[in-house]
Coordinates of C-alpha atoms in Angstrom, one line a residue:
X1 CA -17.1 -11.3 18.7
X2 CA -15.2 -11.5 21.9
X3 CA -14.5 -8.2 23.7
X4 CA -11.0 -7.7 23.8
X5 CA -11.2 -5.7 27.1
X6 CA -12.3 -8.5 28.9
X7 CA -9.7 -11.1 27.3
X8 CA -7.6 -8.8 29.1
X9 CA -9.1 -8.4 32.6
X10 CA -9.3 -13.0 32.1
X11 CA -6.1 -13.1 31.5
X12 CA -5.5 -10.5 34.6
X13 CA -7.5 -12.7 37.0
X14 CA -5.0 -16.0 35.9
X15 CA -2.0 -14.6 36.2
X16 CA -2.7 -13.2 39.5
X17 CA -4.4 -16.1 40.8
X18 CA -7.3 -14.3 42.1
X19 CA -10.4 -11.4 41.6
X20 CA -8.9 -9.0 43.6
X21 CA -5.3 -9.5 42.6
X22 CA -6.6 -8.9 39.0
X23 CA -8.6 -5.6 40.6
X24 CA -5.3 -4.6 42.1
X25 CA -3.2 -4.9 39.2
X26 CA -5.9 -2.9 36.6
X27 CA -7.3 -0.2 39.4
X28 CA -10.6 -1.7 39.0
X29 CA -13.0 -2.9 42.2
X30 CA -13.2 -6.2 42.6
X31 CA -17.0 -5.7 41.9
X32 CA -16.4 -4.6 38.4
X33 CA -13.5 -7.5 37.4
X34 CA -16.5 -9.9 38.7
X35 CA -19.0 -8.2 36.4
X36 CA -16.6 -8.5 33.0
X37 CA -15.8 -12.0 34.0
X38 CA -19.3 -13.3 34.1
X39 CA -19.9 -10.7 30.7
X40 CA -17.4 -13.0 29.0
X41 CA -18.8 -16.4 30.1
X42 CA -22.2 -15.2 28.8
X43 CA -20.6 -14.6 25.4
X44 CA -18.5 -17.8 25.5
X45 CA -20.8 -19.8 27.2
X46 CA -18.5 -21.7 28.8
X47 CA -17.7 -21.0 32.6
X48 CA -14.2 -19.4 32.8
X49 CA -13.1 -19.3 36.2
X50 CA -14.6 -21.6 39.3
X51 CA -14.1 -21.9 43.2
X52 CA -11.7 -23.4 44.6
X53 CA -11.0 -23.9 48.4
X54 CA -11.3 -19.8 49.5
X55 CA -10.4 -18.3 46.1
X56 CA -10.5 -19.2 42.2
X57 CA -9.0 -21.1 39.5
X58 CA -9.3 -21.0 35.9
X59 CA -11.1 -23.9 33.5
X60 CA -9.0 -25.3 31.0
X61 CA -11.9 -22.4 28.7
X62 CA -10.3 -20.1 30.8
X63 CA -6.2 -20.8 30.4
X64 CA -6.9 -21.0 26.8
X65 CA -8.3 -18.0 26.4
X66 CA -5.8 -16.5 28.6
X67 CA -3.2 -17.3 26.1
X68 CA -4.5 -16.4 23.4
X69 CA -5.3 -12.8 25.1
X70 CA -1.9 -12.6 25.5
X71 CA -0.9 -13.4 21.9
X72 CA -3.8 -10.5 21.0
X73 CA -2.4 -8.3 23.5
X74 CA 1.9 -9.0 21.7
X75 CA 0.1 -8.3 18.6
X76 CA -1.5 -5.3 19.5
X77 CA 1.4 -3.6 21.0
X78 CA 3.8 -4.6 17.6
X79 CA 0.9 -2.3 15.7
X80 CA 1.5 0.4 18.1
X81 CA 5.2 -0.4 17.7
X82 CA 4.6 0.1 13.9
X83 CA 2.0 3.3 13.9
X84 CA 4.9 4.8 16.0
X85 CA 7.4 4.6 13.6
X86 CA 5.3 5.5 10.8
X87 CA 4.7 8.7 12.8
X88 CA 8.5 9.0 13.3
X89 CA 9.3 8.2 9.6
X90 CA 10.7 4.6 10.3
X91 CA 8.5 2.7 8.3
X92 CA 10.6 -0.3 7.0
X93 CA 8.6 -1.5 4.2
X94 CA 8.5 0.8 0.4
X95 CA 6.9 -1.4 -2.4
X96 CA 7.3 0.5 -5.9
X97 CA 6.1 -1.4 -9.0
X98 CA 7.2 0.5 -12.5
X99 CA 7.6 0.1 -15.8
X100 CA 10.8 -1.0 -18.2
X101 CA 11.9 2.4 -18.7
X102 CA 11.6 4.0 -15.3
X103 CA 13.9 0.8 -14.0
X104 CA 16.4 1.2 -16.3
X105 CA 17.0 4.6 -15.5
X106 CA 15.0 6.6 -13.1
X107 CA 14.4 4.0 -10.2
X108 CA 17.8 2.0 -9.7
X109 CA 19.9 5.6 -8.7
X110 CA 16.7 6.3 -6.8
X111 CA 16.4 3.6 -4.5
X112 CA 19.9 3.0 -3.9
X113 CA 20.3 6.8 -1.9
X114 CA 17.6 6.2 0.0
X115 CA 19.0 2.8 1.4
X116 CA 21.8 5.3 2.0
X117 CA 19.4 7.8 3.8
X118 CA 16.9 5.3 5.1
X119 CA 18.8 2.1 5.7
X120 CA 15.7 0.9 8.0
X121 CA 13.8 0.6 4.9
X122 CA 13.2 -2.5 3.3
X123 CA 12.5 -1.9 -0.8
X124 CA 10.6 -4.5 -3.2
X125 CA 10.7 -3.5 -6.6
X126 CA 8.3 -5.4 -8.5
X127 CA 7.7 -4.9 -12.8
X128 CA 4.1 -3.1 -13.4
X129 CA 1.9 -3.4 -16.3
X130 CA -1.0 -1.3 -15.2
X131 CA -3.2 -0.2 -12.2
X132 CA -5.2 -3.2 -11.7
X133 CA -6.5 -3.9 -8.1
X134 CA -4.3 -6.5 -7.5
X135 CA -1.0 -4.6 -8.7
X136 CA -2.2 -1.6 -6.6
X137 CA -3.2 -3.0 -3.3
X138 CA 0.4 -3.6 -2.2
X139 CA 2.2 -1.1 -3.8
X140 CA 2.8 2.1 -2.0
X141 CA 4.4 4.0 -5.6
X142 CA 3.6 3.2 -9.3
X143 CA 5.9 5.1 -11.6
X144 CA 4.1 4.6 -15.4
X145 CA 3.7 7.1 -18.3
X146 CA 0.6 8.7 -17.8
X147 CA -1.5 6.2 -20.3
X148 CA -2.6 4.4 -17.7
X149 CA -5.7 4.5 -16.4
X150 CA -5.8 5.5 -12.8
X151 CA -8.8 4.2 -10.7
X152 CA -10.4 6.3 -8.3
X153 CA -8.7 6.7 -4.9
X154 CA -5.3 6.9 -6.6
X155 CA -3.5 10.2 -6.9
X156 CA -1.2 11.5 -9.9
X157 CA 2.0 13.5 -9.3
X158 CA 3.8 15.0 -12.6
X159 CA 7.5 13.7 -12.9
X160 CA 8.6 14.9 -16.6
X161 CA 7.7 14.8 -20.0
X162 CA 9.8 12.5 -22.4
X163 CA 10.0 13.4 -25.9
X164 CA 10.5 10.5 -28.4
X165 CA 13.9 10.9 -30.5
X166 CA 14.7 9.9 -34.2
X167 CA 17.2 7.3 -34.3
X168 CA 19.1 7.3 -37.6
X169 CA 22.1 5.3 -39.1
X170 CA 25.1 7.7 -38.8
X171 CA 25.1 8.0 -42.9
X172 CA 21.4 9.5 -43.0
X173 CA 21.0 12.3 -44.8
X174 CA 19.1 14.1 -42.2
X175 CA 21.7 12.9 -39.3
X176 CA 23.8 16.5 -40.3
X177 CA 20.5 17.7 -39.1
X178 CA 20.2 19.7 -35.5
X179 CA 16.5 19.1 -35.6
X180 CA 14.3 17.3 -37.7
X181 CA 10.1 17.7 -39.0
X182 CA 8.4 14.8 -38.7
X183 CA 7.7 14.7 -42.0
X184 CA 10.4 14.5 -43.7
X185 CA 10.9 10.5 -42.2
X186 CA 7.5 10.7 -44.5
X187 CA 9.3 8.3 -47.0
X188 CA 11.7 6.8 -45.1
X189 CA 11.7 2.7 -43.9
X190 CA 11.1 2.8 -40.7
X191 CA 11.8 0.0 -37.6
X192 CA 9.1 -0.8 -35.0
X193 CA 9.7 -0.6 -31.6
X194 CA 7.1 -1.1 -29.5
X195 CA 3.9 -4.0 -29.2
X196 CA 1.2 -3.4 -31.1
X197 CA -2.0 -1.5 -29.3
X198 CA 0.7 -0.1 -26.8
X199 CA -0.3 3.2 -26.0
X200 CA 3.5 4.3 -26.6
X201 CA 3.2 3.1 -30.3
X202 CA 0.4 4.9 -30.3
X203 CA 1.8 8.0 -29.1
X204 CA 4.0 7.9 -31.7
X205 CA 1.6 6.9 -34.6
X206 CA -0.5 9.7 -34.0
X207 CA 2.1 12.1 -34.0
X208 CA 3.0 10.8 -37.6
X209 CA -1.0 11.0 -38.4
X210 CA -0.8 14.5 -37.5
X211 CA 2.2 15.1 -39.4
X212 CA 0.5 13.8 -42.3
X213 CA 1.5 9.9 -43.2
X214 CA 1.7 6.6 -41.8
X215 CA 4.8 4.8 -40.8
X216 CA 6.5 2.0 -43.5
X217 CA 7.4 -0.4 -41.0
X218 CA 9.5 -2.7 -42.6
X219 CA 11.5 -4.2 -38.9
X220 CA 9.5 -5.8 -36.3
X221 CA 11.6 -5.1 -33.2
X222 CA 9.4 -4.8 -30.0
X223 CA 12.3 -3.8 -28.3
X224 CA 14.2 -0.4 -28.0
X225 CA 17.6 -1.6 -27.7
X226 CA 17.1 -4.1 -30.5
X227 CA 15.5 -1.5 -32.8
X228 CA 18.8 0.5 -32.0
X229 CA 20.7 -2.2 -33.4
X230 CA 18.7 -2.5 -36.6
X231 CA 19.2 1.2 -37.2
X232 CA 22.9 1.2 -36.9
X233 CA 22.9 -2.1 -39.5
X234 CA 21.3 0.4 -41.9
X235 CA 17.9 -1.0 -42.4
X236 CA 15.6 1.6 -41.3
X237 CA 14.9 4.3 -38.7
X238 CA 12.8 4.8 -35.5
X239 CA 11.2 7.0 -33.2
X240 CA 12.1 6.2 -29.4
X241 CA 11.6 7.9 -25.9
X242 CA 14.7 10.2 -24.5
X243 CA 14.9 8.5 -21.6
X244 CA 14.7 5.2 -22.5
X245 CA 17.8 6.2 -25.1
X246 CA 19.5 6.8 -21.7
X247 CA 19.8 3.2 -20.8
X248 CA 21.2 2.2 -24.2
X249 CA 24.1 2.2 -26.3
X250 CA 23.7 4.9 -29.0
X251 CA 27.1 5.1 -30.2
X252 CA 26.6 3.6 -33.5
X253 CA 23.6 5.8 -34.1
X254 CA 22.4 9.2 -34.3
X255 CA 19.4 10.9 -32.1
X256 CA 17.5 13.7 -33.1
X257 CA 14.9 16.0 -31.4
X258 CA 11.8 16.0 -33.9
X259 CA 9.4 18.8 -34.6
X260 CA 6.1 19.5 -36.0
X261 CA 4.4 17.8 -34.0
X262 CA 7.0 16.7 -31.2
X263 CA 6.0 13.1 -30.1
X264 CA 6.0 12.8 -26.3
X265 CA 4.7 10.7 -23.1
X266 CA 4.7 11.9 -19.7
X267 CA 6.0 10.2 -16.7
X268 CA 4.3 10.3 -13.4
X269 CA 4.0 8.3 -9.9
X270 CA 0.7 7.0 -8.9
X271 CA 0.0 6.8 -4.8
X272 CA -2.6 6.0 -2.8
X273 CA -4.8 9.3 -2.3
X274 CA -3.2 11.2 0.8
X275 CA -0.1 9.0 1.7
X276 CA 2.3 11.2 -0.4
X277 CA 3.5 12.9 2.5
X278 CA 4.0 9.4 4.8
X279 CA 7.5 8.7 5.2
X280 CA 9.5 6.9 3.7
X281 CA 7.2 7.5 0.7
X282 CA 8.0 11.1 0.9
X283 CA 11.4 10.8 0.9
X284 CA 11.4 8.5 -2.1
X285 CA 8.9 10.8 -4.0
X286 CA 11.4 13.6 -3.2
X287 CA 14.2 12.1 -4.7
X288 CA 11.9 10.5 -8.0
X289 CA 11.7 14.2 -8.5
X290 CA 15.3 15.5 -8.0
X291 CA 15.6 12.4 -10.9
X292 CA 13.4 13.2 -13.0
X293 CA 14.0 17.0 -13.2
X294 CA 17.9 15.9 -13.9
X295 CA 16.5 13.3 -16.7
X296 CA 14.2 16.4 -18.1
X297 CA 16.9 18.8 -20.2

């Protein structure tokens, strides 16, 4: 590998036109520029630099190495450019992947104040479905339900807990209700919401285990705003998240807290071990949480 110190005395000793113009510029002896010069023709092994008349004048090795040093050397100094304003909290780049709820609701309000706080900082929001290695490695935020799986080297920070609802045609019996136990929807035809094996459905199955039955589904939705719209047509009722019951139209139904047991999922943001206090992240983390405290009553 070439040394990179040297690169820059070569490209010194071009521009100046000479060994002790280069020794000059750098505060070096001419002695010492001659010593890295013939160091870097040993590890090229090509000659560099050669006599000519009283002085010296680069090979064509030589001007090519000197520009590329100098493309090195821009390179170099945009890092420093960039470590600096990390340091000063003037990162532009913030990529947040997260999942269907969290965009309807948490992360839209989010990221639009801190484009008005942070307008330096570019956002790319980008649809999660898990903590693989590929979805993590250029993602500075995750915001899932705390189902997934987090890999080593990633840290978990607690947004809110999000009970699940029941959502009940307006004539339901049990819609008079203020609360409702879990098992009196024992009976009842009942509209599913979620994929199969989703860990979701099967936060709510087991809740319903441990309320002693299984659910009757007799409505295939997969979808929380369509299951919404087959309980206010009448044929059946469902158990959905409060938060994602904040991004749809409940008008024509009614939502009910449910007891005994109380179905719920929690809400966190996965980040890199020890970047949560890098800005911008922090400031995005800061005002996740002023969301999700407001989204947690």
């Amino acid at each position: 590998m070439l040394d990179v110190h040297r690169l820059t005395v070569l490209r010194s000793v071009v521009e100046n036109g000479s060994i002790h113009g280069a020794a000059a510029r750098l505060g070096y002896t001419p002695s010492a520029i001659s010593q890295h010069i013939a160091a870097l023709q040993r590890e090229t092994g090509m000659p560099l630099v050669e006599r000519h008349g009283r002085g010296i004048r680069p090979t064509e090795a030589g001007v090519l190495l000197a520009e590329h040093t100098r493309r090195i050397q821009d390179e170099i100094a945009r890092a420093e450019t960039a470590l600096a304003d990390l340091r000063a909290g003037k990162s532009r780049r913030l990529t947040i992947r997260y999942f269907a709820t969290a965009g309807a609701v948490l992360i839209p309000p989010v990221v639009s104040e801190l484009g008005r706080l942070h307008p330096e900082v570019r956002v790319a929001l980008r649809l999660g479905k898990g903590l693989s290695e590929k979805e993590t490695a250029d993602a500075e935020v995750m915001v899932f339900d705390d189902t997934v799986r987090v890999p080593a080297g990633l840290r978990t920070l607690h947004l809110l807990d999000d009970p699940f609802l029941a959502v009940l045609p307006p004539a339901h019996p049990l819609a008079t209700q203020s609360v409702i136990e879990l098992a009196q929807l024992r009976a009842e035809r009942w509209i599913d919401n979620e994929w199969p094996s989703t860990l979701c459905r099967e936060t709510m199955l087991k809740a319903c285990g441990a309320a002693g039955f299984s659910p009757d589904f007799v409505v295939e939705a997969h979808d929380y705003a369509a299951a919404v719209g087959f309980v206010a047509a009448g044929l059946g009722l469902t158990l959905i998240p409060r938060l994602a019951l904040r991004a749809i139209p409940t008008e024509s139904v009614v939502c009910r807290p449910v007891v005994g047991p109380v179905p719920t999922r929690t809400i966190v943001a996965v980040v890199k071990a020890g970047t949560e206090s890098q800005p911008p992240l922090s400031a995005f983390l800061d005002l996740l949480r002023a969301a999700a405290d407001g989204h947690g009553g």
